[in-house]
Coordinates of C-alpha atoms in Angstrom, one line a residue:
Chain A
X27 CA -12.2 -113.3 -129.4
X28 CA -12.8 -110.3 -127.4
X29 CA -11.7 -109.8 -124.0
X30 CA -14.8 -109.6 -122.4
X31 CA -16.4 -112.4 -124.0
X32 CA -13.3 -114.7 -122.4
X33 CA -13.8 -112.5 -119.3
X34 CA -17.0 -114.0 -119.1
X35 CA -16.2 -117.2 -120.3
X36 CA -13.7 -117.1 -117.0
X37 CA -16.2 -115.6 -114.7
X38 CA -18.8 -118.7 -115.8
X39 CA -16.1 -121.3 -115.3
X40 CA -15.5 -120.2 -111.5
X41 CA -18.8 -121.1 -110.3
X42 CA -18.7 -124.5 -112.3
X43 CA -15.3 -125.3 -111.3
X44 CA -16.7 -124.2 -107.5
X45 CA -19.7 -126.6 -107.5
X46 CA -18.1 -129.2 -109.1
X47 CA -14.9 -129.2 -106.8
X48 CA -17.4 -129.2 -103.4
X49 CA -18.8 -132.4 -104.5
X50 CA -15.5 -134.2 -105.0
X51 CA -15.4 -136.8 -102.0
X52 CA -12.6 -136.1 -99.6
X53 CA -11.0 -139.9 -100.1
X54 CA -10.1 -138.4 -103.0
X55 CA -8.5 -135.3 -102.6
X56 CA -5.0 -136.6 -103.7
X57 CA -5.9 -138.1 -106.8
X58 CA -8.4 -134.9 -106.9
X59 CA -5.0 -132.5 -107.2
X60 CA -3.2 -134.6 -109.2
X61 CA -6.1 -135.2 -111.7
X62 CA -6.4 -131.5 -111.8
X63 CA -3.2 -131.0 -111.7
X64 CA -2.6 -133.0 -115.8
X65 CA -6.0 -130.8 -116.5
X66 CA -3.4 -127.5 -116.1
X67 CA -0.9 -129.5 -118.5
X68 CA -3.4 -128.8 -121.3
X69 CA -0.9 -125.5 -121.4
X70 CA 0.0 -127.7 -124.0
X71 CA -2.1 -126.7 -126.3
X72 CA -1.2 -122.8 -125.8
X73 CA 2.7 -124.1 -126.4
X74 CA 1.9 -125.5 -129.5
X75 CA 0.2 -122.9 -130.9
X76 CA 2.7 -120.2 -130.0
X77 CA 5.5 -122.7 -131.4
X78 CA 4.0 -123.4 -134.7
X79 CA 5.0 -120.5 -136.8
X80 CA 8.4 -119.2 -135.1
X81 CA 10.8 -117.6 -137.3
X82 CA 13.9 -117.6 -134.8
X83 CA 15.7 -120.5 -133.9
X84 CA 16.6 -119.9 -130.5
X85 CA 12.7 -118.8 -129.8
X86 CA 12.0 -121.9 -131.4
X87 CA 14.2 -123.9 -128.6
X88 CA 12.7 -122.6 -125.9
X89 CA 8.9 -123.0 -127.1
X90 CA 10.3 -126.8 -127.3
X91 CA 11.3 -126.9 -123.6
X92 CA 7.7 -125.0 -122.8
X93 CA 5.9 -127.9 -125.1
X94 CA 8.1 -130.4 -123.1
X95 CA 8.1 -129.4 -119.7
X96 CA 3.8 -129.1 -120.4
X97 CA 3.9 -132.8 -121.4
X98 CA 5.8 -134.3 -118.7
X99 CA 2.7 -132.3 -116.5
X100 CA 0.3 -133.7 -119.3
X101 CA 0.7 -137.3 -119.2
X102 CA 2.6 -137.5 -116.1
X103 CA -0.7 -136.4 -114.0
X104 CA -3.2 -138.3 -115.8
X105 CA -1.1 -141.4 -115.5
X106 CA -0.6 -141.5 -111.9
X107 CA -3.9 -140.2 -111.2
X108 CA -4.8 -143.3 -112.8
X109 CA -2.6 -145.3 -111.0
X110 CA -4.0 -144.3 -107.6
X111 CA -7.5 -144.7 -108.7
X112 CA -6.9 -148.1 -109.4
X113 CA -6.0 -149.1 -105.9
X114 CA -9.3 -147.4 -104.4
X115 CA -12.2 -150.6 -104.2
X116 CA -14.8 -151.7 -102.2
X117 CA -15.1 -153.8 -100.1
X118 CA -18.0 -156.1 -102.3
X119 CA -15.0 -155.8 -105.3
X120 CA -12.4 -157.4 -103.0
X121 CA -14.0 -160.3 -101.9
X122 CA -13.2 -162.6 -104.5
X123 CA -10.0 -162.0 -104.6
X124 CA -10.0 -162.8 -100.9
Chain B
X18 CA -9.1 -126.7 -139.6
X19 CA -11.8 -124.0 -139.9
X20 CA -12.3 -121.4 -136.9
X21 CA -15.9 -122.8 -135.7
X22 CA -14.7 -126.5 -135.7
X23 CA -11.8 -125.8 -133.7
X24 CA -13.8 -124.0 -130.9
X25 CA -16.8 -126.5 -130.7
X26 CA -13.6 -129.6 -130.4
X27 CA -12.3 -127.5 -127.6
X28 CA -15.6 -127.3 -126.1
X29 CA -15.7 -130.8 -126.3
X30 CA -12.2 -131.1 -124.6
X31 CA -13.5 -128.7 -121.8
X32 CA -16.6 -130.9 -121.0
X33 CA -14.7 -133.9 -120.6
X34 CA -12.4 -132.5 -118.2
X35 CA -15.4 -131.3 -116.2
X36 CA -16.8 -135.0 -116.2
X37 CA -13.1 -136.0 -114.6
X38 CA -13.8 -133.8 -112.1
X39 CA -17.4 -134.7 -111.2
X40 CA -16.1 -138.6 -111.3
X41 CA -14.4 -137.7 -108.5
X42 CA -17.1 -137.3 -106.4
X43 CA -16.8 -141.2 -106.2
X44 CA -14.7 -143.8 -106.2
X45 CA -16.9 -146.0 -108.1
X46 CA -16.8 -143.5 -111.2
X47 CA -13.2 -142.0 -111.0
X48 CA -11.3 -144.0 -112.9
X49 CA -13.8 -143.7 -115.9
X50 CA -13.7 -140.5 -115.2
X51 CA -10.1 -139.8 -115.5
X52 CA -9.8 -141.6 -118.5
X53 CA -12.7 -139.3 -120.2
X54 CA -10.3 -136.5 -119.1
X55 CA -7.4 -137.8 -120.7
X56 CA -9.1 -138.3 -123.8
X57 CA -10.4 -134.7 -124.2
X58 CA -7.0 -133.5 -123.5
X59 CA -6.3 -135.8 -126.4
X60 CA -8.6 -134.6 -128.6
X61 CA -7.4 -131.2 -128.0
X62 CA -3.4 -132.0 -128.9
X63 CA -4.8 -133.3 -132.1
X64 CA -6.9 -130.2 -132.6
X65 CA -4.0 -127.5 -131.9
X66 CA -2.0 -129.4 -134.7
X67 CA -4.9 -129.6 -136.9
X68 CA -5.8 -125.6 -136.5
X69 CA -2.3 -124.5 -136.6
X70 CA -0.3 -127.1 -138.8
X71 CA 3.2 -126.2 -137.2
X72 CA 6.0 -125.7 -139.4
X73 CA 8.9 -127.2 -137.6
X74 CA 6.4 -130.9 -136.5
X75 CA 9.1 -133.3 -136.5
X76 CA 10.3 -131.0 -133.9
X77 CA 7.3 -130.7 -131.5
X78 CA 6.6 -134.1 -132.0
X79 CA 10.0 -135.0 -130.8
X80 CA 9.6 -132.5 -127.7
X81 CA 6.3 -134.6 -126.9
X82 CA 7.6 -137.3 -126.6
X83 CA 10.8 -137.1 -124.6
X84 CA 7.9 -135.2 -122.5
X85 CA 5.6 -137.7 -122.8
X86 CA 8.3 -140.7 -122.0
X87 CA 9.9 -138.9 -118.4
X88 CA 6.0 -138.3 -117.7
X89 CA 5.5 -141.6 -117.9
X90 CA 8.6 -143.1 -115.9
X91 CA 8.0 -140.7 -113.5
X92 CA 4.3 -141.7 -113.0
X93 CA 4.6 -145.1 -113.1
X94 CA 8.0 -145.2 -110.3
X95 CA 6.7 -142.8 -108.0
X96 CA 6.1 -144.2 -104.3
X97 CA 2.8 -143.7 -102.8
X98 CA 4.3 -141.9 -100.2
X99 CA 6.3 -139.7 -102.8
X100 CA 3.1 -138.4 -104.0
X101 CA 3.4 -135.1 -102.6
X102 CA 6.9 -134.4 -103.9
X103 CA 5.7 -135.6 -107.5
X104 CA 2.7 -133.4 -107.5
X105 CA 4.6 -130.6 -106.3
X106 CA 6.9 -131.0 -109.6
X107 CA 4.3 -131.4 -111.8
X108 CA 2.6 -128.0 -110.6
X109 CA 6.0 -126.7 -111.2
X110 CA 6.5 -127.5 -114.4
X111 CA 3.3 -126.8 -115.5
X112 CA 3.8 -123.2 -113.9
X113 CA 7.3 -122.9 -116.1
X114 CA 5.1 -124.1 -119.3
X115 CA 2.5 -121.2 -118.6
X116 CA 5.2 -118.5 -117.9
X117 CA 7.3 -119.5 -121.1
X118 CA 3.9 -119.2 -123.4
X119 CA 3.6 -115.6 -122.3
X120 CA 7.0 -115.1 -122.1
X121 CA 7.6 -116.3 -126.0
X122 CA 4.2 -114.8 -127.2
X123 CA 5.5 -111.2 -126.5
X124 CA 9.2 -112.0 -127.8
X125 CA 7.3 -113.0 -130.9
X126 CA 6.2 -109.6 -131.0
X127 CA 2.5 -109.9 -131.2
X128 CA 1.5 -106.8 -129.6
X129 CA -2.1 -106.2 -128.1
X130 CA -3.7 -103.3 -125.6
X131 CA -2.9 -102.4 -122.0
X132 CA -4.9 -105.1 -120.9
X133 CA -3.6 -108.1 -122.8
X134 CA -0.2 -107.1 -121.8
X135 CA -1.2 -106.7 -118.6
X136 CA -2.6 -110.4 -118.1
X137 CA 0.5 -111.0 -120.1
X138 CA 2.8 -109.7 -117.0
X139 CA 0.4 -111.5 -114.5
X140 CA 0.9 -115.0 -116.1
X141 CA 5.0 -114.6 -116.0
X142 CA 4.6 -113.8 -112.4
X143 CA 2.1 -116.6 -111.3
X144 CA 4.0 -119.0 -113.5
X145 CA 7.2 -118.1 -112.3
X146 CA 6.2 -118.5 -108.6
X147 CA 4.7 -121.8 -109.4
X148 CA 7.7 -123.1 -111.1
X149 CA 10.5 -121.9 -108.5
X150 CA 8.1 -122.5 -105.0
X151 CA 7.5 -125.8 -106.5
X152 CA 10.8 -126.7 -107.0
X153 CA 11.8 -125.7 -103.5
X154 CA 8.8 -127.6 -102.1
X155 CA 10.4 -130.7 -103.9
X156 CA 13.5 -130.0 -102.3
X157 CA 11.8 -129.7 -98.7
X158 CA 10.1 -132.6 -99.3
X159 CA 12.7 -135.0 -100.5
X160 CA 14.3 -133.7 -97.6
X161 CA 17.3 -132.2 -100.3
X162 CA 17.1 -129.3 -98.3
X163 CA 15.7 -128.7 -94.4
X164 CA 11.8 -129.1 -93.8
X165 CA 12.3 -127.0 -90.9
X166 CA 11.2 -122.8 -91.7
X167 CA 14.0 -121.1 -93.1
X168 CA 14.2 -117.2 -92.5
X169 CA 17.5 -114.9 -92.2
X170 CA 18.5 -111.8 -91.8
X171 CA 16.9 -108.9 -93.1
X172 CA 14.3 -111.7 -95.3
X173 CA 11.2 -108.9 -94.9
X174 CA 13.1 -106.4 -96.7
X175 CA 14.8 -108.4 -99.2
X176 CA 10.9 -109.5 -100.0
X177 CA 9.5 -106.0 -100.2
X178 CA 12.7 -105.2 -102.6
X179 CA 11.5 -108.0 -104.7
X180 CA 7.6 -107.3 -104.6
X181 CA 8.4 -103.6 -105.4
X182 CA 10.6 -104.7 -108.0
X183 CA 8.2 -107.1 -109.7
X184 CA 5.4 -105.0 -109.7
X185 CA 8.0 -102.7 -111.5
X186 CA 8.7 -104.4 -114.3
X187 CA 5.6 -105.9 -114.3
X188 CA 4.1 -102.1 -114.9
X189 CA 6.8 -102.2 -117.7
X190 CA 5.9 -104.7 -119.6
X191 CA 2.3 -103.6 -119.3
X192 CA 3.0 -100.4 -120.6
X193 CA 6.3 -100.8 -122.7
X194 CA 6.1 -103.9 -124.4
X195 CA 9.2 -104.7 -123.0
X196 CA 10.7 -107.9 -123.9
X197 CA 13.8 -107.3 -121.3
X198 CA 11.4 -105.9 -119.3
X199 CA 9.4 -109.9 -119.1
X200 CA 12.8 -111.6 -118.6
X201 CA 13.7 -109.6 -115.6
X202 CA 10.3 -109.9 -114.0
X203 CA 10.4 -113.9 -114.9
X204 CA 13.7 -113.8 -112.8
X205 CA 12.1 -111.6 -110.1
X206 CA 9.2 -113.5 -109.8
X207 CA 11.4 -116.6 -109.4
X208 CA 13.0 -115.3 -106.6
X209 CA 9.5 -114.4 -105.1
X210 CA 8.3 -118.4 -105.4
X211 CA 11.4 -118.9 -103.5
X212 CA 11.0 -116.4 -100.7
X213 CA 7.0 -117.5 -100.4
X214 CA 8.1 -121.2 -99.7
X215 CA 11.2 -121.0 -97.3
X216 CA 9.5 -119.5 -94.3
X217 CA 7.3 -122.2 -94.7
X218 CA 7.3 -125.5 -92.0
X219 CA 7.4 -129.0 -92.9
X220 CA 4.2 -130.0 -91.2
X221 CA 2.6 -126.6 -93.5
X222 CA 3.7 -128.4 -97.0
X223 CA 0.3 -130.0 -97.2
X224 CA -1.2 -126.0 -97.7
X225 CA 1.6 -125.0 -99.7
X226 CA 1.1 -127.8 -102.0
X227 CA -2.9 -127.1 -102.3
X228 CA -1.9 -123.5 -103.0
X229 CA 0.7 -124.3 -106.0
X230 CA -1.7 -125.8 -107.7
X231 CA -4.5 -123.0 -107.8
X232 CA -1.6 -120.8 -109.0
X233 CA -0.8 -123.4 -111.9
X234 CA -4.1 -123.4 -112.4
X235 CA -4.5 -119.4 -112.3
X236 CA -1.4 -119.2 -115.2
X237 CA -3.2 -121.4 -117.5
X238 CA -6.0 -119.2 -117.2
X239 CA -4.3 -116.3 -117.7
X240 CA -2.3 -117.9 -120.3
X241 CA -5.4 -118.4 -122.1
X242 CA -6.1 -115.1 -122.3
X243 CA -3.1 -113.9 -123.5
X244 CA -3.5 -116.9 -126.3
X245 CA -7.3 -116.3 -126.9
X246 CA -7.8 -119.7 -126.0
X247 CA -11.1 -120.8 -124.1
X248 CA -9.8 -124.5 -123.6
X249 CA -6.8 -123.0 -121.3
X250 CA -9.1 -120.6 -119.8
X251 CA -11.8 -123.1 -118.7
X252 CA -9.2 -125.8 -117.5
X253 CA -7.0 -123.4 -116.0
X254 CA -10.2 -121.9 -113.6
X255 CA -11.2 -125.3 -112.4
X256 CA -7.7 -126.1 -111.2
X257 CA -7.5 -122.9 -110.0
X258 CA -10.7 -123.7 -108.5
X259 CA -9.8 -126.8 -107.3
X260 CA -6.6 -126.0 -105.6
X261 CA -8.4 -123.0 -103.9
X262 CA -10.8 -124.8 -102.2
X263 CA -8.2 -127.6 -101.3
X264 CA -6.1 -125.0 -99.8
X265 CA -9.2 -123.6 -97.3
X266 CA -10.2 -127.1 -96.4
X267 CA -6.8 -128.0 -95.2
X268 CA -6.6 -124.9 -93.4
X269 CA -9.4 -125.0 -92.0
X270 CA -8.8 -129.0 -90.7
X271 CA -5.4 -127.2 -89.1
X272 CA -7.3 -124.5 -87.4
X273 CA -5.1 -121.9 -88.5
X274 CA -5.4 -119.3 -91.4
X275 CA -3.6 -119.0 -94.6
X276 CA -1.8 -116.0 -94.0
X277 CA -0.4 -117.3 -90.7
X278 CA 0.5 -120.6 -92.4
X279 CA 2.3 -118.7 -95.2
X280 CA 4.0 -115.8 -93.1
X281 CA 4.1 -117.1 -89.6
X282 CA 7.7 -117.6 -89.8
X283 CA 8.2 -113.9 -90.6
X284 CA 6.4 -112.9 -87.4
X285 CA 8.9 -115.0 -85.2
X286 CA 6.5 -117.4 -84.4
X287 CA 7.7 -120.7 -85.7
X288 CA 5.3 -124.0 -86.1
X289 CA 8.0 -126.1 -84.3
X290 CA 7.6 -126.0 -80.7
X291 CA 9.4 -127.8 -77.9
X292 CA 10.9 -131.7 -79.2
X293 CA 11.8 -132.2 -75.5
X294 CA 10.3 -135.3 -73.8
X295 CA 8.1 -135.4 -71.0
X296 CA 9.1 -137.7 -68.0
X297 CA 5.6 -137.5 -66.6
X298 CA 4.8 -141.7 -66.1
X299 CA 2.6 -143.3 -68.5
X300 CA 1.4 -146.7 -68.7
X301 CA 3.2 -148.7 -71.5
X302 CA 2.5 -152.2 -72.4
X303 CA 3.4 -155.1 -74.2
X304 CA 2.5 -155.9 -77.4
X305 CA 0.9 -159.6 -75.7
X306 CA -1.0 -157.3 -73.5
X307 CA -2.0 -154.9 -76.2
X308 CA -2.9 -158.4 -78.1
X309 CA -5.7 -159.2 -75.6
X310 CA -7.3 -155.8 -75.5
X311 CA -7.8 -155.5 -79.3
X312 CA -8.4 -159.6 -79.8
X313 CA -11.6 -159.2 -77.4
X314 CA -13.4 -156.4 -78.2
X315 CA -16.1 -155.7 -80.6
X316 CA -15.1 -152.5 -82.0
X317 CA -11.6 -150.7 -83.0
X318 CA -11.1 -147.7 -84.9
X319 CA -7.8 -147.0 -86.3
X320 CA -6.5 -143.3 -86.4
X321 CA -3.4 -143.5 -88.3
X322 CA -1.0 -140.7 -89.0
X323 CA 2.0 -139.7 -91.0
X324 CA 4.3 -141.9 -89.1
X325 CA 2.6 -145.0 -90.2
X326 CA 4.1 -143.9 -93.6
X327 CA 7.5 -143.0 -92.4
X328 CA 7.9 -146.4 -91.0
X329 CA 6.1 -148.2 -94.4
X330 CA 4.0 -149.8 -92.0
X331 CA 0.4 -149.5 -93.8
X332 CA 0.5 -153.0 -95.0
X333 CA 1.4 -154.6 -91.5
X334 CA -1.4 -152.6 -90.2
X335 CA -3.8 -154.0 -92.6
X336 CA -2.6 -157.6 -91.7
X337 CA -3.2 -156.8 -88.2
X338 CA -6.8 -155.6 -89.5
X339 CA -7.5 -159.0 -91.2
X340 CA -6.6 -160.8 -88.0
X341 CA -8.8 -159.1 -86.1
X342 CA -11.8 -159.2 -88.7
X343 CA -11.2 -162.8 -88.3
X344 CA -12.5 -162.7 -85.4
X345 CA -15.3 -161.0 -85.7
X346 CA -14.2 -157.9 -85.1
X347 CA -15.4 -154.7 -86.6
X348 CA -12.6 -152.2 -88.1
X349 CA -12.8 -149.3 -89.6
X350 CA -9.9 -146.4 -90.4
X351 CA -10.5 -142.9 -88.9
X352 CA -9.1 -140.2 -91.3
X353 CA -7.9 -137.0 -90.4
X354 CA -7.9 -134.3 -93.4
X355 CA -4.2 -133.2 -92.8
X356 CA -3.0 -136.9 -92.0
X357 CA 0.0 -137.7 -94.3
X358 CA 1.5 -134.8 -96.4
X359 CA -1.1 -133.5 -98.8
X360 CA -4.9 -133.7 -98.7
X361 CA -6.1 -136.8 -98.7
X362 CA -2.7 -138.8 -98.9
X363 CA -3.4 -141.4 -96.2
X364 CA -6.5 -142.3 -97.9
X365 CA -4.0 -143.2 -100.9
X366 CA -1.7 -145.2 -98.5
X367 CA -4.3 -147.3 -97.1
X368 CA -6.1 -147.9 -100.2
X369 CA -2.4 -149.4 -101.8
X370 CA -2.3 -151.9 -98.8
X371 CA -5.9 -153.2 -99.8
X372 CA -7.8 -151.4 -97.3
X373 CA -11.4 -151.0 -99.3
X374 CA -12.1 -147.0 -99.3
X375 CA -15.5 -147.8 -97.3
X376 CA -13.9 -148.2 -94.1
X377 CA -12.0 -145.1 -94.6
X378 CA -14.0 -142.7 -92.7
X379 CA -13.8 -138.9 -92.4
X380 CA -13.6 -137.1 -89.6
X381 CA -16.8 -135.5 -89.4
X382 CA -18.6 -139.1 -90.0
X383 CA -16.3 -141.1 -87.6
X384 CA -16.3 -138.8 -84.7
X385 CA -19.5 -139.8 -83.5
X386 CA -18.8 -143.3 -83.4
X387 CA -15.5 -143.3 -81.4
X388 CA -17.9 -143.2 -78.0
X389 CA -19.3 -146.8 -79.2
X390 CA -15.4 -148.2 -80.1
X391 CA -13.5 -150.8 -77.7
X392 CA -10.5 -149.2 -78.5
X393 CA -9.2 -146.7 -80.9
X394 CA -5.9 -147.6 -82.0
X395 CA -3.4 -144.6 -82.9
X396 CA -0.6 -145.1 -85.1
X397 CA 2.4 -142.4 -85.7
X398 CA -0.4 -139.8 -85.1
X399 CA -0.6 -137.0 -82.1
X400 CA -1.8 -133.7 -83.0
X401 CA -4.4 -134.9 -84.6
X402 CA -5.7 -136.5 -81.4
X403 CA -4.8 -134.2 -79.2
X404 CA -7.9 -133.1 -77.1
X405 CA -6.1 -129.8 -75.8
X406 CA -7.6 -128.7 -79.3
X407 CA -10.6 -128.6 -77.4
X408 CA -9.8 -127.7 -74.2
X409 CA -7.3 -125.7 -73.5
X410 CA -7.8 -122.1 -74.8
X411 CA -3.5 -121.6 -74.8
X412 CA -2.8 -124.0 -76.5
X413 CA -1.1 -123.5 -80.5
X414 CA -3.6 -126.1 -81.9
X415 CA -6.6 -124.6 -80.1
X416 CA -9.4 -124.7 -82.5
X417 CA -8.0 -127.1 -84.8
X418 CA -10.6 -130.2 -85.7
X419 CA -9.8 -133.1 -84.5
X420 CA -10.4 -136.9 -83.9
X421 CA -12.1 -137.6 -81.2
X422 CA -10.4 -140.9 -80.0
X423 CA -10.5 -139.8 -76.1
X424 CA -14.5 -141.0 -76.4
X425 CA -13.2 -144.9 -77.3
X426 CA -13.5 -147.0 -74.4
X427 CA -9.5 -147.6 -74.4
X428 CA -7.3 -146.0 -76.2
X429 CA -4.1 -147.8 -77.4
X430 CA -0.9 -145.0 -78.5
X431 CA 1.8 -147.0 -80.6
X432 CA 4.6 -144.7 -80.4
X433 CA 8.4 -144.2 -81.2
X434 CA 9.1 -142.2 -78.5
X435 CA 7.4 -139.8 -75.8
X436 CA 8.7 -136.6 -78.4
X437 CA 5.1 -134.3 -79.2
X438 CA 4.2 -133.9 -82.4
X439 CA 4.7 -131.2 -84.7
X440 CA 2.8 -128.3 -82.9
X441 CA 5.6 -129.4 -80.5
X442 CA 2.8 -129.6 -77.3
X443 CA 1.9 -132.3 -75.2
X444 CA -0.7 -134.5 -75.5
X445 CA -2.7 -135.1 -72.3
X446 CA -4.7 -138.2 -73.7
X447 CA -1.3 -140.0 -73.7
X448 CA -1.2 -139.6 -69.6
X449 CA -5.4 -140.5 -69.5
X450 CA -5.9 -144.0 -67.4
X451 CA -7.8 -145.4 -69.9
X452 CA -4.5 -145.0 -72.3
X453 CA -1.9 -147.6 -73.3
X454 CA 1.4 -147.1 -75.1
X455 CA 3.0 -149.4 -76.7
X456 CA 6.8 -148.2 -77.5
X457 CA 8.8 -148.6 -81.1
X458 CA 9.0 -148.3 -84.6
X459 CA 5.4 -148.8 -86.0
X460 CA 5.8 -151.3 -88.1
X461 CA 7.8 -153.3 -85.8
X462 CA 4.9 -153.0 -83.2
X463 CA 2.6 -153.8 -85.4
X464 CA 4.4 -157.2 -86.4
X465 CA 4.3 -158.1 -83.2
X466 CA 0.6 -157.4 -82.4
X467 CA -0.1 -159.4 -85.3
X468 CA 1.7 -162.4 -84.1
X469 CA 0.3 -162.0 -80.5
X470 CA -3.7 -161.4 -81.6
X471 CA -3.0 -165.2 -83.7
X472 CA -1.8 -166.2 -80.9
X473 CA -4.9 -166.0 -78.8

């Protein structure tokens, strides 16, 4: 793809990512960063795809470390993010168990 | 795979991690939401594998899952208050993942125009920095090394060198292609990350923190430009977006700006002020007096701070909380946007002790109703209650939003000692008449307020 077409693909995803991000309730601005924070472990992807045809070995070892150091980010952040969502309920939701 | 299919699955991937992000805007919806993000990050692993069909699998697949496994250990151990420090090393890591991909894509020799190597240059540096000022946040945090601003001799020029340098080899790589040229900035730009943190105070962390993560966010973006990858460049911009925005909010709630957050150190003025302690008198009580004021009234904000997490104390608050709803009380949690160590953290504290998130209030909401509370009840917070934020022009926190707990009716301080805060200033409230202090270790106290309000 061309560079301007991701240019604007970029540009577009600003303003989303702004409006999007203003609305997020501040209770939740820690699971907010780590939430977005396995989002940027989707760098994944790029290690993958920069791994998959190497010819050198020792290339090849480091694109490994890149692939594993982006899953620990990956799963890691979505994981906990879940975890802390988890503890956030109502007050209605904790009655019964009251 | 074929070309179109792999860009319409990534598309796919891109909208769910948007509808993570707009879960967020509730509690009700997050979790759903979180798990829709995990699964279009999901569907995008299995799409790269498809599209590309890697030669050396076993391998990668092997590399995922050691990944995958410390990911999950670490996730699943981490304290509540740790939370900071674990975020911090997942930006990092994320950051190193970023700069490798650009790093590896030029060794592989896939040349491009001034442009893409360029970008190329800019995602080493920004993933660099990540990865090293993550690492020393970590350290800071986990109290490995000091929290306090760490400067020496001759830093300024050392830092110039090393932006001069950088932007050197950065040029280098733009223009040369230069494989050696992309390992020395990587090792430059390390050094940078490292010279952005240390200057940097322990009460700042919650900024530096927000800022790490738009820059992790910022080298997947550029990474997915270099790669030609909309996925990466659309998930990268809404961190980057996210961690922006996170980073003016808690500035703004410290009344200070980012530049004299990052670099105040540099000008000689440090964020630690005085840690001497006042012998102006104060009225201190005991926790049976304490007891009665909280056991009769009608109305009692809580304002806690990060010392309620040093001492592990937010389950004994909630207890105390319980008792006092017994009685008819009405409680509700007043929450200051800097209060623990990164955005939102106490809201995360209080919500593992049970507390349900719709008696956390925010500061703008709760402010008002301080002037119709009994009693606000402060724990291991001062800064953040400080009214010289408001009325003395001098003063370092001048400016700085506060909560407004000097309109309660009483106002109860539990305390460890008379030491200020981090801004290192007094706070008048604690020498008001209608003020109480109650002296020792939060939790502690709040054990024995709890016994005493049964008691009544």
């Amino acid at each position: 793809m061309d560079g301007i077409a991701l240019l604007t693909i970029f540009v577009l995803a600003v303003f989303v990512g702004y409006e999007v991000i203003s609305k997020v309730s501040t209770t939740l601005h820690t699971p907010l960063m780590s939430g977005s924070n396995a989002i940027s472990g989707i760098v994944l992807v790029g290690t993958i795809a920069v791994a998959a045809h190497t010819e050198s070995t020792a290339l090849f070892v480091l694109e490994l470390i890149a692939i594993m150091l982006a899953t620990i980010n990956l799963v890691g952040g979505f994981v906990v993010t879940d975890r802390m969502l988890q503890m956030f309920r109502s007050r209605k939701e904790k009655e019964p168990r009251a | 795979m074929n070309e179109d299919w792999t860009a319409l699955l990534y598309l796919v991937a891109a909208v769910c991690f948007i509808i993570a992000l707009k879960g967020l805007s509730s509690p009700k919806r997050a979790r759903l939401g979180n798990v829709i993000g995990a699964a279009g990050a999901l569907v995008a692993v299995l799409v790269v594998f498809a599209a590309e069909r890697p030669d050396r699998l076993v391998w990668i697949l092997l590399a995922i899952a050691v990944g995958g496994g410390i990911g999950l250990i670490a996730a699943r151990r981490v304290a509540m208050t740790a939370m900071p420090q674990m975020v911090a090393l997942f930006n990092g890591v994320g950051g190193a993942a970023g700069a490798l991909v650009a790093l590896l894509e030029l060794a592989e020799g896939t040349g491009g125009g001034l442009a893409h190597l360029g970008v190329l240059a800019f995602t080493v540096l920004i993933g660099s920095v990540t990865f090293s000022g993550s690492v020393l946040t970590f350290a800071k945090l986990q109290e490995i090394v000091t929290g306090r601003p760490m400067i020496f001799p001759g830093m300024r020029w050392v830092a110039i060198a090393v932006v001069a340098g950088s932007l050197g080899t950065g040029i280098w790589v733009a223009v040369g292609s230069s494989v050696l040229g992309a390992v020395l900035l990587a090792v430059l730009t390390l050094g940078l990350g490292l010279l952005l943190v240390l200057p940097v105070g322990g009460a700042d962390v919650p900024i530096v923190i927000s800022l790490l993560n738009a820059f992790s966010g910022i080298t997947v973006a550029a990474s997915g430009y270099v790669l030609s990858n909309t996925l990466l460049i659309v998930a990268g911009t809404l961190v980057g977006a996210s961690g922006t925005l996170l980073t003016k909010m808690m500035a703004d709630a410290m009344g200070r700006s980012l530049v004299n957050i990052m670099f105040g150190a540099f000008a000689g003025g440090s964020t630690l002020g005085s840690t001497t302690e006042s012998d102006r008198p104060v009225r201190s009580a005991g926790a049976a007096d304490i007891a009665i004021l909280l056991g009769y009234a009608r109305r009692v904000i809580v304002a806690p701070g990060y010392g309620l997490a040093v001492a592990q104390a937010q389950h004994t608050l909630r207890d105390l909380a319980d008792e006092l709803e017994r009685r008819g009380i009405e409680v509700s949690y007043a929450i200051h946007p800097v209060a623990g160590r990164m955005p939102g953290h106490m809201n995360v504290l209080l919500a593992e002790a049970d507390v349900p998130y719709d008696k956390l209030k925010e500061m703008a909401q709760v402010n008002p109703e301080f002037r119709t509370a009994d009693v606000a009840l402060v724990v291991g917070a001062n800064d953040v209650v400080n009214p010289a934020a408001h009325a003395s022009p001098g003063s370092p926190i001048y400016g700085m939003p506060i909560l407004d707990v000097e309109h309660a009716g009483q106002v109860v301080f539990l305390k460890r000692s008379m030491r200020p805060g981090f801004a290192g200033i007094e706070n008048e409230l604690l020498f008001d008449p209608k003020t109480t202090l109650l002296f020792g270790d939060a939790k502690d106290s709040l054990g024995k307020l709890v016994a005493a309000v049964k008691g009544l």
